[in-house]
Coordinates of C-alpha atoms and ligand atoms in Angstrom, one line a residue:
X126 CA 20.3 -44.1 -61.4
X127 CA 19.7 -47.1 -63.2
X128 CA 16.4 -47.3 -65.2
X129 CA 13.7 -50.1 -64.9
X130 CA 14.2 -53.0 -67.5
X131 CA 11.0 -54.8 -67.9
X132 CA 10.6 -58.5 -68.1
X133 CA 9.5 -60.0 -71.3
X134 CA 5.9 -59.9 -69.6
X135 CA 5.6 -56.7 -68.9
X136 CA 7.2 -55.3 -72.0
X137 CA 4.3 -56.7 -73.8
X138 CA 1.8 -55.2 -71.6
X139 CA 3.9 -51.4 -71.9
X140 CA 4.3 -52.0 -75.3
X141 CA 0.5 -52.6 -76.1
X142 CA 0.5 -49.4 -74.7
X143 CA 3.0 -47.5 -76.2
X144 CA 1.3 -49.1 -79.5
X145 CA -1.7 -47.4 -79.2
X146 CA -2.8 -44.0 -81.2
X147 CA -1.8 -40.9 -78.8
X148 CA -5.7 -40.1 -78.2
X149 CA -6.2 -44.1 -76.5
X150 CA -3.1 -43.5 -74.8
X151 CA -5.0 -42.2 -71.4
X152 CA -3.4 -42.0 -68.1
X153 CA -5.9 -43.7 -66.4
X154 CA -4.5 -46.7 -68.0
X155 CA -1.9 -46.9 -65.2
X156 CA -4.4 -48.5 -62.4
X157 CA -5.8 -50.8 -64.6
X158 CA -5.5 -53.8 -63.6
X159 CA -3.6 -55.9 -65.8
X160 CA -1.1 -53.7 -65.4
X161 CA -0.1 -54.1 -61.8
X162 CA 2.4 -56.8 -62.7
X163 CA 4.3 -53.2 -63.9
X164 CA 3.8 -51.4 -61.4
X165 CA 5.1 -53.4 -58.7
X166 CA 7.8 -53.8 -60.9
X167 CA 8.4 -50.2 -61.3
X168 CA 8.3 -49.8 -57.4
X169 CA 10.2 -52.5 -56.5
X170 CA 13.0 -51.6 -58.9
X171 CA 12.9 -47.7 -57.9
X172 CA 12.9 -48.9 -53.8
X173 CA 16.0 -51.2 -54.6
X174 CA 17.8 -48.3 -56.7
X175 CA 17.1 -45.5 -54.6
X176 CA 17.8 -47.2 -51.2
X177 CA 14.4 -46.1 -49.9
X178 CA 15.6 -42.5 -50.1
X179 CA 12.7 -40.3 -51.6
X180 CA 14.1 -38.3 -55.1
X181 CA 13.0 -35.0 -53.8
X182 CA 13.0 -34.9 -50.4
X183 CA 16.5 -36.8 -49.9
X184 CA 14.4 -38.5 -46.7
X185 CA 14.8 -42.5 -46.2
X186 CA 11.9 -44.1 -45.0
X187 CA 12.8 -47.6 -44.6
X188 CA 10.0 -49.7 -44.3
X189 CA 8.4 -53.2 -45.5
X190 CA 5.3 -51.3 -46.5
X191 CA 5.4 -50.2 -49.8
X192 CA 2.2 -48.3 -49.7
X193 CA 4.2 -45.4 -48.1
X194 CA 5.8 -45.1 -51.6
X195 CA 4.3 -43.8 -54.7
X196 CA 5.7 -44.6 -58.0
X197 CA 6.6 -41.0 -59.2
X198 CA 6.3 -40.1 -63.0
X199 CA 8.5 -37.1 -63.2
X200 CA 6.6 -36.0 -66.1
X201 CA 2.7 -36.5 -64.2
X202 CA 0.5 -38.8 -66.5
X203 CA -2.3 -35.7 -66.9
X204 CA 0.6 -34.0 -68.6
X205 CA 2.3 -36.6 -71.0
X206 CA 0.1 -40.2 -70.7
X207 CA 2.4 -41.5 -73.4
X208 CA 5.8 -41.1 -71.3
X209 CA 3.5 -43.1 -68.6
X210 CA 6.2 -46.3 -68.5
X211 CA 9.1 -45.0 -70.0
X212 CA 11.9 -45.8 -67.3
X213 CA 13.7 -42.6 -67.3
X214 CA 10.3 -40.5 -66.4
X215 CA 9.9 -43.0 -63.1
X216 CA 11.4 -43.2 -59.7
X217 CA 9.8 -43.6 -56.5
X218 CA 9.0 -40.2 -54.3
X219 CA 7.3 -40.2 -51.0
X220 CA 3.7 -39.7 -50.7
X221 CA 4.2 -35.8 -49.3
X222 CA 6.6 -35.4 -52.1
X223 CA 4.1 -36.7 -54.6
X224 CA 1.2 -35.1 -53.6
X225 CA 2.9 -31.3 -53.5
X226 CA 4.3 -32.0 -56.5
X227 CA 1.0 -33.3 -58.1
X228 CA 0.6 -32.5 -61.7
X229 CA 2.7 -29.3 -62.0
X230 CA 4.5 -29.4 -65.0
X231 CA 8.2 -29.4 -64.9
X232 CA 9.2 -29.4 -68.7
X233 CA 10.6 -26.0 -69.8
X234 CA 8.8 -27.3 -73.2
X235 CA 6.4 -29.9 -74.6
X236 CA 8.4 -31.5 -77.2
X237 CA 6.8 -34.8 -79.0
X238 CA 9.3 -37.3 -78.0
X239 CA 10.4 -37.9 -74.4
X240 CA 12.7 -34.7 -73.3
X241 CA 16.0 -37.0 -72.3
X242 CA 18.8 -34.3 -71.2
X243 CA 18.6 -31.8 -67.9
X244 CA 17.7 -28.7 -70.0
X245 CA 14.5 -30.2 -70.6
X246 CA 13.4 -30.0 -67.2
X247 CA 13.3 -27.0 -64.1
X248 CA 13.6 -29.2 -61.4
X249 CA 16.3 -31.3 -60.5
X250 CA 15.6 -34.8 -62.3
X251 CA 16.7 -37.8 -60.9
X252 CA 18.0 -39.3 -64.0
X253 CA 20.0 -36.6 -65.4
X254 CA 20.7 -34.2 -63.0
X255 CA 23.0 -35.0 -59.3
X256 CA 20.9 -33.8 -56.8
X257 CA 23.6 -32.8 -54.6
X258 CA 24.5 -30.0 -57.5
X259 CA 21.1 -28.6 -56.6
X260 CA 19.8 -29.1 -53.0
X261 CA 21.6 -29.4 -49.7
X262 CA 20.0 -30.2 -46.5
X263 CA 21.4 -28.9 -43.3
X264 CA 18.6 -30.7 -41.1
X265 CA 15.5 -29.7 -41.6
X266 CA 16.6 -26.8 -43.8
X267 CA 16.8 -27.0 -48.1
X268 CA 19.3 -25.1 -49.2
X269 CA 18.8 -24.6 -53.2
X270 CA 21.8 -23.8 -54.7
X271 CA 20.9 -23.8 -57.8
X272 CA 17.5 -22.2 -60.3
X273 CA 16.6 -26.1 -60.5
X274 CA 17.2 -26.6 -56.7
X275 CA 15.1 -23.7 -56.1
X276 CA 12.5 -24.6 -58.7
X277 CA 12.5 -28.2 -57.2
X278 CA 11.9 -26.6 -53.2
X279 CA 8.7 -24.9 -54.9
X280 CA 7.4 -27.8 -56.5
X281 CA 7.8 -29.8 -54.0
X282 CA 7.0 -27.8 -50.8
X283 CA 10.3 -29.1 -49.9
X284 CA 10.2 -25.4 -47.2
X285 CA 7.4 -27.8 -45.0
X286 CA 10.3 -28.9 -42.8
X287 CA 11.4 -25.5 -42.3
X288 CA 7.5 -24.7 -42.0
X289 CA 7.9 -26.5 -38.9
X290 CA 11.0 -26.0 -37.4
X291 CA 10.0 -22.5 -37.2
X292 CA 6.4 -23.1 -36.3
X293 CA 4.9 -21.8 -38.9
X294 CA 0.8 -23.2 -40.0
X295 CA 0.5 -24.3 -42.9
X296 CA 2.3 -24.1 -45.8
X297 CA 5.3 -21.5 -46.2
X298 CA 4.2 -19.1 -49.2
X299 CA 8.0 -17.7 -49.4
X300 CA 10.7 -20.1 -49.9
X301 CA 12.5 -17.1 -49.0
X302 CA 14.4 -18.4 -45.8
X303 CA 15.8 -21.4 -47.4
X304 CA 16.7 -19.8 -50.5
X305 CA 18.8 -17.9 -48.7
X306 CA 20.8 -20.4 -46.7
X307 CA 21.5 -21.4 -50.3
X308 CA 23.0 -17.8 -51.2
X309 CA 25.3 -18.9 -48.0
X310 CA 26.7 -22.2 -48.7
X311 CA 27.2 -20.4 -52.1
X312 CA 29.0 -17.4 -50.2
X313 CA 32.3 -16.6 -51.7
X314 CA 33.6 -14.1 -49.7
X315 CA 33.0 -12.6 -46.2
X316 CA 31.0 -10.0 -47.4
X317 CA 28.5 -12.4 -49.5
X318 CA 28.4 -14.0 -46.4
X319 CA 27.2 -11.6 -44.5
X320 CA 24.9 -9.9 -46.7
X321 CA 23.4 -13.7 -46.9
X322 CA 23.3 -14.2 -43.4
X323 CA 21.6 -10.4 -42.8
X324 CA 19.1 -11.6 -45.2
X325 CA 18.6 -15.0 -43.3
X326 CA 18.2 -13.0 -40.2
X327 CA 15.3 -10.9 -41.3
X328 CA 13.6 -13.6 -42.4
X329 CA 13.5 -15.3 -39.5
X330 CA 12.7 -12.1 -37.6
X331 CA 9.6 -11.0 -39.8
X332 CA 8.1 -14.7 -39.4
X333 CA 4.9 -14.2 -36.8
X334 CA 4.9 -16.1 -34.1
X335 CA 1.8 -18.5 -33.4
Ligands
LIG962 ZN1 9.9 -36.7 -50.5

């Protein structure tokens, strides 16, 4: 994915605030605004770039109204304010995404300087890791197969499809059934298979019916 290049106008306004001591630099900055010249930016680019398909979800809401995307900062602004524009923490999620998501932290550490490579992060990040290596959809299921893939389903609540497509209330505590379609795409042999497929069964079996 292609990061956001700001025009000369709004790199004066991000780097005003990039300039400022690490205690001014508070995330409530981001609605100010002044700054909304950057943020349509921001969305605009991130619709553009990501076709309207949301980083987590893989779902594609095509739609004129840009109010049914949020601009997504990877790293949330109540965790890092500073990393609040730079390009590679944004992209655009939907708004279920986003909320679920909310301001969990997804570093595996809390370095200084923005964390730029995959190792930094436990979910899959849309600018450095292929989503595809992580998540699979088969409809309405998320297959992780991967720790990050599995990470990202948690974070996420990416198991809220499969929440209901098997009519379950609420939110699914146990990622459990997805998880292990996962361990099935990743099946090597017949047996893995099987013991993956036993797994999915009882799953489905000990889910209470409403
Ligand atoms: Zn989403």
């Amino acid at each position: 994915m292609t990061p956001v290049e700001y025009t000369p106008e709004n790199k004066v306004l991000v780097d005003a605030f990039e300039a400022l001591l690490p205690e001014q630099q508070l995330k409530d900055y981001w609605g100010h605004d002044d700054v909304e010249p950057v943020r349509a930016q921001i969305k605009d680019h991130y619709i553009a770039e990501q076709q309207y398909v949301c980083v987590y979800c893989n779902r594609q809401i095509v739609t004129a109204n840009k109010a049914l995307w949020d601009a997504e900062h990877i790293i949330s602004r109540a965790k890092a304010a500073r990393f609040m524009f730079t390009p590679e923490n944004l992209a655009i999620s939907c708004r279920d995404c986003n909320i679920a998501k909310g301001e969990q932290d997804v570093r595996t550490s809390q370095p200084q300087k923005f964390p730029d490579t995959s190792a930094h992060y436990r979910i899959a990040h849309p600018h450095f890791d292929k989503y595809a290596d992580h998540i699979r959809w088969f409809g309405d299921i998320c297959a992780p197969i991967s720790e990050k893939g599995a990470q990202t389903l948690i974070v996420c609540n990416l198991t809220r499809f499969t929440a209901k497509l098997l009519g379950v209330e609420g939110k699914l505590v146990d990622p459990g059934f997805d998880k292990q379609v996962g361990e099935l795409i990743k099946a090597k042999t017949k047996l893995e298979a099987k013991a993956a497929l036993a797994a999915v069964t009882v799953y489905v079996e000990d889910i209470p019916q409403v």
